[in-house]
Coordinates of N, CA, C and O in Angstrom, one line a residue:
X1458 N 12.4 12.7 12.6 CA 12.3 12.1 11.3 C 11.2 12.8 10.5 O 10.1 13.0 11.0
X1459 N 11.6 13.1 9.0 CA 10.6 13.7 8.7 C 10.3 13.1 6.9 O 11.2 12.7 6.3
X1460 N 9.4 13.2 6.5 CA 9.1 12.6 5.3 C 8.4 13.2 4.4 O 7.3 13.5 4.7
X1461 N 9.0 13.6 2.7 CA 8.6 14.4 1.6 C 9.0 14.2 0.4 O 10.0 13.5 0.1
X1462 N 8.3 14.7 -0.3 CA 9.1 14.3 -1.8 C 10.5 15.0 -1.8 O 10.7 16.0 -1.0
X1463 N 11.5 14.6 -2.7 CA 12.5 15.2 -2.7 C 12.5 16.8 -3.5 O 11.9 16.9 -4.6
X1464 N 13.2 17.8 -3.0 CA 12.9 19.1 -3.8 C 12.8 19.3 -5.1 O 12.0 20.2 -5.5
X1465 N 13.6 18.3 -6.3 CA 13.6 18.2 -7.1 C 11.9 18.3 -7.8 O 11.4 18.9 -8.7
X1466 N 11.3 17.3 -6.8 CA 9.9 17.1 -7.8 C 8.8 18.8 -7.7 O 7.9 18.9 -8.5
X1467 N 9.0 19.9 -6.8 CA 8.1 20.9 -6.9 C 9.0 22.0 -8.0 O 8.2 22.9 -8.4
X1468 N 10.0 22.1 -8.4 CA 11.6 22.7 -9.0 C 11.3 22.1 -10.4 O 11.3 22.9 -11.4
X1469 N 11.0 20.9 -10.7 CA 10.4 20.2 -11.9 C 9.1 20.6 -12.3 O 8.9 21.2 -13.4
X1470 N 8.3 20.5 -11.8 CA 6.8 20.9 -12.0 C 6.9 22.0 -12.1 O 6.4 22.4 -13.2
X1471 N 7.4 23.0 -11.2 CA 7.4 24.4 -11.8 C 8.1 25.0 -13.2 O 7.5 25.8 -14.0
X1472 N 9.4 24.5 -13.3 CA 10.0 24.6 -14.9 C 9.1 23.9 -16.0 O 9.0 24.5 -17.1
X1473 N 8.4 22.8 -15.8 CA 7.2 22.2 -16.7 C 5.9 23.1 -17.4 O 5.6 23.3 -18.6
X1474 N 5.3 23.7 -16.0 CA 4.4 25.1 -15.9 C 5.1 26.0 -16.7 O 4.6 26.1 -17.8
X1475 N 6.2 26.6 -16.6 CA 6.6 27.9 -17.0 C 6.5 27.2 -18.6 O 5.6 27.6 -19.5
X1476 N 7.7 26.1 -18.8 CA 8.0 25.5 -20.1 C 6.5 25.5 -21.1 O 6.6 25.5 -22.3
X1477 N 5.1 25.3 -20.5 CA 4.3 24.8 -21.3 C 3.6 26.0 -21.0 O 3.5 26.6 -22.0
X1478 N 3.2 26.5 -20.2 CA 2.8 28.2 -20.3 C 3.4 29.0 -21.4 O 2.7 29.7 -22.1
X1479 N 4.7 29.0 -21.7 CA 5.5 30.0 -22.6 C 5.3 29.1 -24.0 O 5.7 29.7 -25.0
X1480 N 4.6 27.6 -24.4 CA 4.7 27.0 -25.4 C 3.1 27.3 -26.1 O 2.7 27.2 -27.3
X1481 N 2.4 27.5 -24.8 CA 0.8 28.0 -25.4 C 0.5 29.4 -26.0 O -0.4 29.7 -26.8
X1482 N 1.5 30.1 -25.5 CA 1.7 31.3 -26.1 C 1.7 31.5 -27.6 O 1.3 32.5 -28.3
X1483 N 2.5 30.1 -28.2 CA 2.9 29.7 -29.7 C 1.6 29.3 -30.6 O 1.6 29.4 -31.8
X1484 N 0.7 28.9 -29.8 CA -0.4 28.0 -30.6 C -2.2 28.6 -30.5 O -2.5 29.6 -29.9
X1485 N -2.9 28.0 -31.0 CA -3.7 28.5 -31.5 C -5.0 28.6 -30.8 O -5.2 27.6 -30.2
X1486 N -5.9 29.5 -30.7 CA -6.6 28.8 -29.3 C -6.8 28.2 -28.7 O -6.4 28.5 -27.6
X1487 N -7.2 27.4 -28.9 CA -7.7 25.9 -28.6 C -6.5 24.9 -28.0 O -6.6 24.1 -27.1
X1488 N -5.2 25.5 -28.8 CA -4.0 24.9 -28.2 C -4.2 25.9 -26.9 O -4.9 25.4 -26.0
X1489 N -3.9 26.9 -26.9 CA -3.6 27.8 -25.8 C -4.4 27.3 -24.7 O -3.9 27.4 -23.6
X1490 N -5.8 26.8 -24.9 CA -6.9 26.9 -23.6 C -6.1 25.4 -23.5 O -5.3 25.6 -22.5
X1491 N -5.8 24.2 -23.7 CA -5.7 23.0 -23.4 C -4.0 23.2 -22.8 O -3.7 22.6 -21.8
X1492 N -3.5 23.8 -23.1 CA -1.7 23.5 -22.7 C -1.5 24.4 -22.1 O -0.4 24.3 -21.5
X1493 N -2.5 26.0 -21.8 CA -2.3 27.0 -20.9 C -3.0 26.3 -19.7 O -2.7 26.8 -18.6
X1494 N -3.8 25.2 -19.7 CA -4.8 24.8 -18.7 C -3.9 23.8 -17.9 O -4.0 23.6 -16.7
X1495 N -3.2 23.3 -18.6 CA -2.1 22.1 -18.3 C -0.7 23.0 -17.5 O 0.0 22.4 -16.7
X1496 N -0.4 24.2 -17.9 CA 0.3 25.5 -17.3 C 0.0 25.1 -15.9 O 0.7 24.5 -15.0
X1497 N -1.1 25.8 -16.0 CA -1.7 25.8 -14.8 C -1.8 24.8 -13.2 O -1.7 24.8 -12.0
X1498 N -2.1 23.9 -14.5 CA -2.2 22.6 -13.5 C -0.8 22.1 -12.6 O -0.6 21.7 -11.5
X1499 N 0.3 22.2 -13.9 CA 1.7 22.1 -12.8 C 1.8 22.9 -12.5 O 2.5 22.4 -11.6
X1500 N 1.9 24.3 -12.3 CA 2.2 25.6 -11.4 C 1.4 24.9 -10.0 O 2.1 24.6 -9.0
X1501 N 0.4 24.7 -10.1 CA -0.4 24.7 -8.4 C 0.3 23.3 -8.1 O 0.6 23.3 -6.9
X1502 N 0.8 21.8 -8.9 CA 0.7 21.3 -8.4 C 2.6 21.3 -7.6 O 2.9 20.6 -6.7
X1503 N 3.4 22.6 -8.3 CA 4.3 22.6 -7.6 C 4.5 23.6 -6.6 O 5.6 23.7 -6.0
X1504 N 3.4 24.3 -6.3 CA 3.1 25.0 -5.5 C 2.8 24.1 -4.0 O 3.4 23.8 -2.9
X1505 N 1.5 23.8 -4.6 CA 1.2 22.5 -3.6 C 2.1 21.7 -2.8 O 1.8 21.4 -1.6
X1506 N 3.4 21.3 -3.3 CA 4.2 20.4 -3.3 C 5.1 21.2 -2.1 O 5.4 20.7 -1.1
X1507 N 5.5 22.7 -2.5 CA 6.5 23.1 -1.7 C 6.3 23.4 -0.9 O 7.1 23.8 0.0
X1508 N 4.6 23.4 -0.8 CA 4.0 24.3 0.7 C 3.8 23.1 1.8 O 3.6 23.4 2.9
X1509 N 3.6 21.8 1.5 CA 3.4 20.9 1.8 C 4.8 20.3 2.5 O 4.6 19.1 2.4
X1510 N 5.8 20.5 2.9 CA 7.5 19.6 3.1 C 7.4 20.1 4.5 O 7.1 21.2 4.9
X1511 N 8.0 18.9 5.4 CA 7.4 17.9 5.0 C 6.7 17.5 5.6 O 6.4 17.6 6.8
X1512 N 6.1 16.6 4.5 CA 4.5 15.8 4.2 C 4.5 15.6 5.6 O 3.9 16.4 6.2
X1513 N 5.1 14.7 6.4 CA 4.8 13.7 7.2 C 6.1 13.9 8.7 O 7.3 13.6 8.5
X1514 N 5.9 14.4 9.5 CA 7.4 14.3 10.6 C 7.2 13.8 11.6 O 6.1 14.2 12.0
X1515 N 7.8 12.9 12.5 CA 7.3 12.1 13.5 C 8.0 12.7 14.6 O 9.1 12.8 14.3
X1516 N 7.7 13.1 15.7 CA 8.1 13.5 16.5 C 8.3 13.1 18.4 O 8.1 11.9 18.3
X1517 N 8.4 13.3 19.4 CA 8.1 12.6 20.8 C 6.5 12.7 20.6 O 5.8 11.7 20.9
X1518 N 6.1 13.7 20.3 CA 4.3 13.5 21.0 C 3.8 13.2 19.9 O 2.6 13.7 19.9
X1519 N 4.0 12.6 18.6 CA 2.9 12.0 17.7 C 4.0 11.8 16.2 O 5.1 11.6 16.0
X1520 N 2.8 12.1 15.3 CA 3.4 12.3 14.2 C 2.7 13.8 13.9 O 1.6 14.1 14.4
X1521 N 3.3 14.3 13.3 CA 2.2 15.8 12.7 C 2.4 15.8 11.2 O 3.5 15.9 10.7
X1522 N 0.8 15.5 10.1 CA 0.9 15.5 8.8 C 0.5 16.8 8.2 O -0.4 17.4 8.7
X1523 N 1.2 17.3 7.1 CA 0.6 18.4 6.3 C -0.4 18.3 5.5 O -0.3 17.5 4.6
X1524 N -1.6 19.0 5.7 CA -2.4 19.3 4.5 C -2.8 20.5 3.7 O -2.5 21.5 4.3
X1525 N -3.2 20.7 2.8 CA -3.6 22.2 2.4 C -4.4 22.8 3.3 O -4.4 24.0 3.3
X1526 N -5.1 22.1 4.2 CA -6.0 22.7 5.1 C -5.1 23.5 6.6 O -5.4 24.5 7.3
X1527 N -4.1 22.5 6.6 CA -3.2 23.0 7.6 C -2.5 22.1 8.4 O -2.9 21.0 8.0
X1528 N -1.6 21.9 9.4 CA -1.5 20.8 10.0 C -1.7 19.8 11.2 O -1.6 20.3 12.3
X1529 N -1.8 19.0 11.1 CA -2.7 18.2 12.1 C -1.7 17.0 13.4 O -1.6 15.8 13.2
X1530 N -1.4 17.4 14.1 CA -1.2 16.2 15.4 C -1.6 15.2 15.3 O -2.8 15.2 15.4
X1531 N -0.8 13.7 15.3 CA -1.8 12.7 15.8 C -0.8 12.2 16.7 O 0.3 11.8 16.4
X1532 N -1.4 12.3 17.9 CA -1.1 11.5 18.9 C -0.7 10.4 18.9 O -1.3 9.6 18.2
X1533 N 0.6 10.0 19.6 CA 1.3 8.1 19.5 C -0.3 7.0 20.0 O -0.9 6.1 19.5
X1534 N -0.6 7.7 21.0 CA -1.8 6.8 21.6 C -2.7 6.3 20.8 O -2.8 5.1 20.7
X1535 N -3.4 7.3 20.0 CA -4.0 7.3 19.4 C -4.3 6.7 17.4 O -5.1 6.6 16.5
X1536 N -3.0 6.5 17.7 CA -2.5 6.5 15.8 C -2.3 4.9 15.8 O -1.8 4.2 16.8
X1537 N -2.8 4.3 14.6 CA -2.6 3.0 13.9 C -2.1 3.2 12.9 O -2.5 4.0 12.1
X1538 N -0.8 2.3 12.6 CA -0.3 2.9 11.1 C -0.3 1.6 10.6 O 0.1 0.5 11.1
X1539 N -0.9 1.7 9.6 CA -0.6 0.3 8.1 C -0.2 0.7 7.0 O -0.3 1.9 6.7
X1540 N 0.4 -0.5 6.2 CA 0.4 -0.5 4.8 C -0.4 -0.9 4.5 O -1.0 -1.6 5.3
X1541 N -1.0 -0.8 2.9 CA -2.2 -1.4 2.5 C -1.6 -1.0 0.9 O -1.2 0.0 0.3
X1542 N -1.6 -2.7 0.5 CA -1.1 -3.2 -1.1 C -2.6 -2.9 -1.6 O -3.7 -2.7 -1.1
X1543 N -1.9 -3.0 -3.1 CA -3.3 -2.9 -4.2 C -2.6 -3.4 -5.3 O -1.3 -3.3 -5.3
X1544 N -3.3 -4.2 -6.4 CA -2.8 -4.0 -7.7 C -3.6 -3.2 -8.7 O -4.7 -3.7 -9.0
X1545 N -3.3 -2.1 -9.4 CA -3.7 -1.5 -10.0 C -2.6 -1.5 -11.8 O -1.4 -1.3 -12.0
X1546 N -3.5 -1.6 -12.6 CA -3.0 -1.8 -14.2 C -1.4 -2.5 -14.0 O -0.4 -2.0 -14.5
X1547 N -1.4 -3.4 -13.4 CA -0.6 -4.3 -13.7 C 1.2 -4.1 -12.6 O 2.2 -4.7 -12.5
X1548 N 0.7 -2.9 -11.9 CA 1.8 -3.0 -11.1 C 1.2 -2.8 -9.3 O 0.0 -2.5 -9.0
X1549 N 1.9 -2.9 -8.4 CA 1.6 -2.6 -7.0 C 1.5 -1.7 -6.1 O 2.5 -1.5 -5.5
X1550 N 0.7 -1.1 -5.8 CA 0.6 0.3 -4.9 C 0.5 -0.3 -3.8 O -0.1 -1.3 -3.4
X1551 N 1.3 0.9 -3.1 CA 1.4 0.7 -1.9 C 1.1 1.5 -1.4 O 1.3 2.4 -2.1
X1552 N 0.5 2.1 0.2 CA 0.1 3.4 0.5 C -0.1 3.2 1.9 O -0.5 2.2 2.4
X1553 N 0.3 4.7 2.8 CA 0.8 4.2 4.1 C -0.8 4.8 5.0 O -1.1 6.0 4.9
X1554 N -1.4 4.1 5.6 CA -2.5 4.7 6.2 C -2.4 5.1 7.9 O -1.9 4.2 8.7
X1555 N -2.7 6.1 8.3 CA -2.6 6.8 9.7 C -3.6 6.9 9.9 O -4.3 7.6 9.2
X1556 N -4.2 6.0 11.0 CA -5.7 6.4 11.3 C -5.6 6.5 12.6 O -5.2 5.7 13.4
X1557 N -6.2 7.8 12.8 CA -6.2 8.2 14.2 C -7.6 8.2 15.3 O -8.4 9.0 15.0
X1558 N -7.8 7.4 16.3 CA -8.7 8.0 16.8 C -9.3 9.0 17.6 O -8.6 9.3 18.5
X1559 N -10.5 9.7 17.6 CA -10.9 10.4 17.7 C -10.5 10.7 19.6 O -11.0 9.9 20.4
X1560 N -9.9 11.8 20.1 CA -9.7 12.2 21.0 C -10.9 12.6 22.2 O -11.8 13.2 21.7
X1561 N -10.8 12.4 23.1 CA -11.9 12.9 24.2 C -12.9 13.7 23.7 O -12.3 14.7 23.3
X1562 N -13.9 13.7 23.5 CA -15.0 14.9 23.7 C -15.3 15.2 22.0 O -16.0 16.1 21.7
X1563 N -14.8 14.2 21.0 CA -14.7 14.9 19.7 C -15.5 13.5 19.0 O -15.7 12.4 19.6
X1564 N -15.9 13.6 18.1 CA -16.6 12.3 17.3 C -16.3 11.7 16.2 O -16.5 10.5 15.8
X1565 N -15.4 12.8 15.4 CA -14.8 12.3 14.2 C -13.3 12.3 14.4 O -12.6 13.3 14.7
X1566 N -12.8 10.8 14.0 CA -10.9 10.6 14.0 C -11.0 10.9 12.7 O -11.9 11.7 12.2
X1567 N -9.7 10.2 11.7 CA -9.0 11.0 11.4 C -8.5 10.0 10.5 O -8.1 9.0 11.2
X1568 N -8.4 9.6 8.9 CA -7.8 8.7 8.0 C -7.2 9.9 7.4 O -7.8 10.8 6.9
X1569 N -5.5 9.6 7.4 CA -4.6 9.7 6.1 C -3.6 8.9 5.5 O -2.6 8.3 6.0
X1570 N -4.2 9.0 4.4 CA -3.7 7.7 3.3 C -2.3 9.2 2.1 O -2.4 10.3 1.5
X1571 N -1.5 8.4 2.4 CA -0.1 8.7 1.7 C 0.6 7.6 1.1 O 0.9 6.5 1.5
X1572 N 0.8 8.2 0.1 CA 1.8 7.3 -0.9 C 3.1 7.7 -1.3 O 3.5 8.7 -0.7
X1573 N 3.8 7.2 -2.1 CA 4.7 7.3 -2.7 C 5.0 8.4 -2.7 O 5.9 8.8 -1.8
X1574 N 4.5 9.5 -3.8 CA 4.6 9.9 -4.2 C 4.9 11.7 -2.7 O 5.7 12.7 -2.6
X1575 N 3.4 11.0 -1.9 CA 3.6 12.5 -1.0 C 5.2 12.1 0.2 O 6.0 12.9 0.6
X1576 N 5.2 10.8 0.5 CA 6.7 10.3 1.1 C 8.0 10.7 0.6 O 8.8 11.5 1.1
X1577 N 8.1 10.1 -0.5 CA 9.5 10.3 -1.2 C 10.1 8.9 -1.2 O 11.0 8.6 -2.0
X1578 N 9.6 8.0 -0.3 CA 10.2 6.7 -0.5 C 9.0 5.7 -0.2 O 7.8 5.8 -0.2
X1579 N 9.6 5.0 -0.1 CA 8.6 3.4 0.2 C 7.5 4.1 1.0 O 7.6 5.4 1.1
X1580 N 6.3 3.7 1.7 CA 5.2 3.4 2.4 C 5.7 2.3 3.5 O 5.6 2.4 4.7
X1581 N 6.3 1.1 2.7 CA 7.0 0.4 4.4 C 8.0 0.7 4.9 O 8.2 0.1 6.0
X1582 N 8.8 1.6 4.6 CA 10.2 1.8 5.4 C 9.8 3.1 6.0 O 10.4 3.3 7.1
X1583 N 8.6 4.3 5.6 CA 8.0 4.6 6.7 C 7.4 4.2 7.4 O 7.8 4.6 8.5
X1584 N 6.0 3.0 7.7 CA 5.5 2.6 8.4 C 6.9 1.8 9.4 O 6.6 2.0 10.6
X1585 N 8.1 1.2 9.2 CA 9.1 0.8 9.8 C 9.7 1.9 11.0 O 9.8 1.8 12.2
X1586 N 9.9 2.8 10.3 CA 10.6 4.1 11.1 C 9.3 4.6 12.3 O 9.5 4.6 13.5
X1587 N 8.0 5.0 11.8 CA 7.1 5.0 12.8 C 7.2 4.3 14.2 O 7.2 4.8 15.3
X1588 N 7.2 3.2 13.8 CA 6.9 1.7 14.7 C 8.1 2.2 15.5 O 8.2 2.6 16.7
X1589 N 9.0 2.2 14.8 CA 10.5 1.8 15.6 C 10.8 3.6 17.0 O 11.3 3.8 18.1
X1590 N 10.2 4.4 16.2 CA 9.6 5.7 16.5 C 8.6 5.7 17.7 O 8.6 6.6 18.5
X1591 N 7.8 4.5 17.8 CA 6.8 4.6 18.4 C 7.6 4.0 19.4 O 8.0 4.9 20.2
X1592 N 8.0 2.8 19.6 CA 8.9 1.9 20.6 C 9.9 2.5 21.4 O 10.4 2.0 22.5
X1593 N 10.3 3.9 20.8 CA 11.6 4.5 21.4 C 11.1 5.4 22.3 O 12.0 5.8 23.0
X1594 N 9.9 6.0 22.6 CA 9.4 7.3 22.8 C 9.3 6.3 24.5 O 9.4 5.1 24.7
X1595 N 9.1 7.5 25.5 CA 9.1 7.2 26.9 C 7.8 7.0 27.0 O 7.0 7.6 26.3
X1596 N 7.6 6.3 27.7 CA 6.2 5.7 28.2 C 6.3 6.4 29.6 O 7.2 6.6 30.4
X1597 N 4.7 6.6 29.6 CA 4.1 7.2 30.8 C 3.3 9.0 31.1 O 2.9 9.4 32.2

C-alpha cells in the first residue's frame, strides 16, 4: 500500500510555474521580481512533489516515509499512528501523525505529521489501512 498525492497535483504546479514565469516576462519590474518569485515557488514546489511519490508506503517490515532529506524506515514495533483533528479558520484539519520510537542505541525517535495534502486522501482511511496493515503482518 502506498500513499501520495495524485499526479495530477506536481503536472499542475509545474504548468502554473511555466504559465506565470512566461507572464512575468510581460510586466514590469516589480511585477517580474513578485510573479517571477511565485514562478519559482511552484516549479520547486512541483518538483518537490514528484520527487517525493510515494509520500508514505507501508510494507511487511514497517512503513517507509519520503523526505527531501531521504527516506526513512519505521519499524511496525516501533511506530504509533494517530489522527489528530484541529479547527483551523473555520473548517477541520486533520493530519496523520507516525511517531516512531527511537531504536536500540539511538536517542532521538522520530515525529511525522502528514496531511491531506502529502496523502492524497483522508488521514483516517490511512491511519485505517496502517492498523489493518499492522494486524495482517506475521508475528514473531
Amino acid at each position: 500500500m502506498q500513499w501520495s498525492p495524485p499526479a495530477l497535483v506536481p503536472a499542475s504546479l509545474a504548468v502554473a510555474g511555466v504559465a506565470s514565469g512566461a507572464t512575468a516576462l510581460l510586466l514590469d519590474t516589480a511585477g517580474r521580481f513578485l510573479v517571477g518569485g511565485a514562478a519559482v515557488l511552484l516549479l520547486a514546489l512541483a518538483v518537490r512533489e514528484a520527487l517525493l511519490r510515494p509520500r508514505l508506503a507501508a510494507g511487511a517490515d514497517g512503513v517507509e516515509v519520503r523526505t527531501l532529506t531521504g527516506r526513512r524506515l519505521l519499524p511496525w514495533g516501533l511506530l504509533r499512528v494517530q489522527v489528530r483533528t484541529a479547527r483551523r479558520w473555520g473548517t477541520t484539519v486533520r493530519t496523520l501523525e507516525l511517531d516512531a520510537w527511537p531504536p536500540a542505541g539511538e536517542d532521538d525517535g522520530l515525529l511525522v505529521v502528514l496531511g491531506r495534502w502529502d496523502l492524497g486522501t483522508d488521514p483516517r482511511e490511512v491511519a485505517r489501512a496502517l492498523d489493518a496493515a499492522r494486524g495482517a503482518r506475521p508475528r514473531g
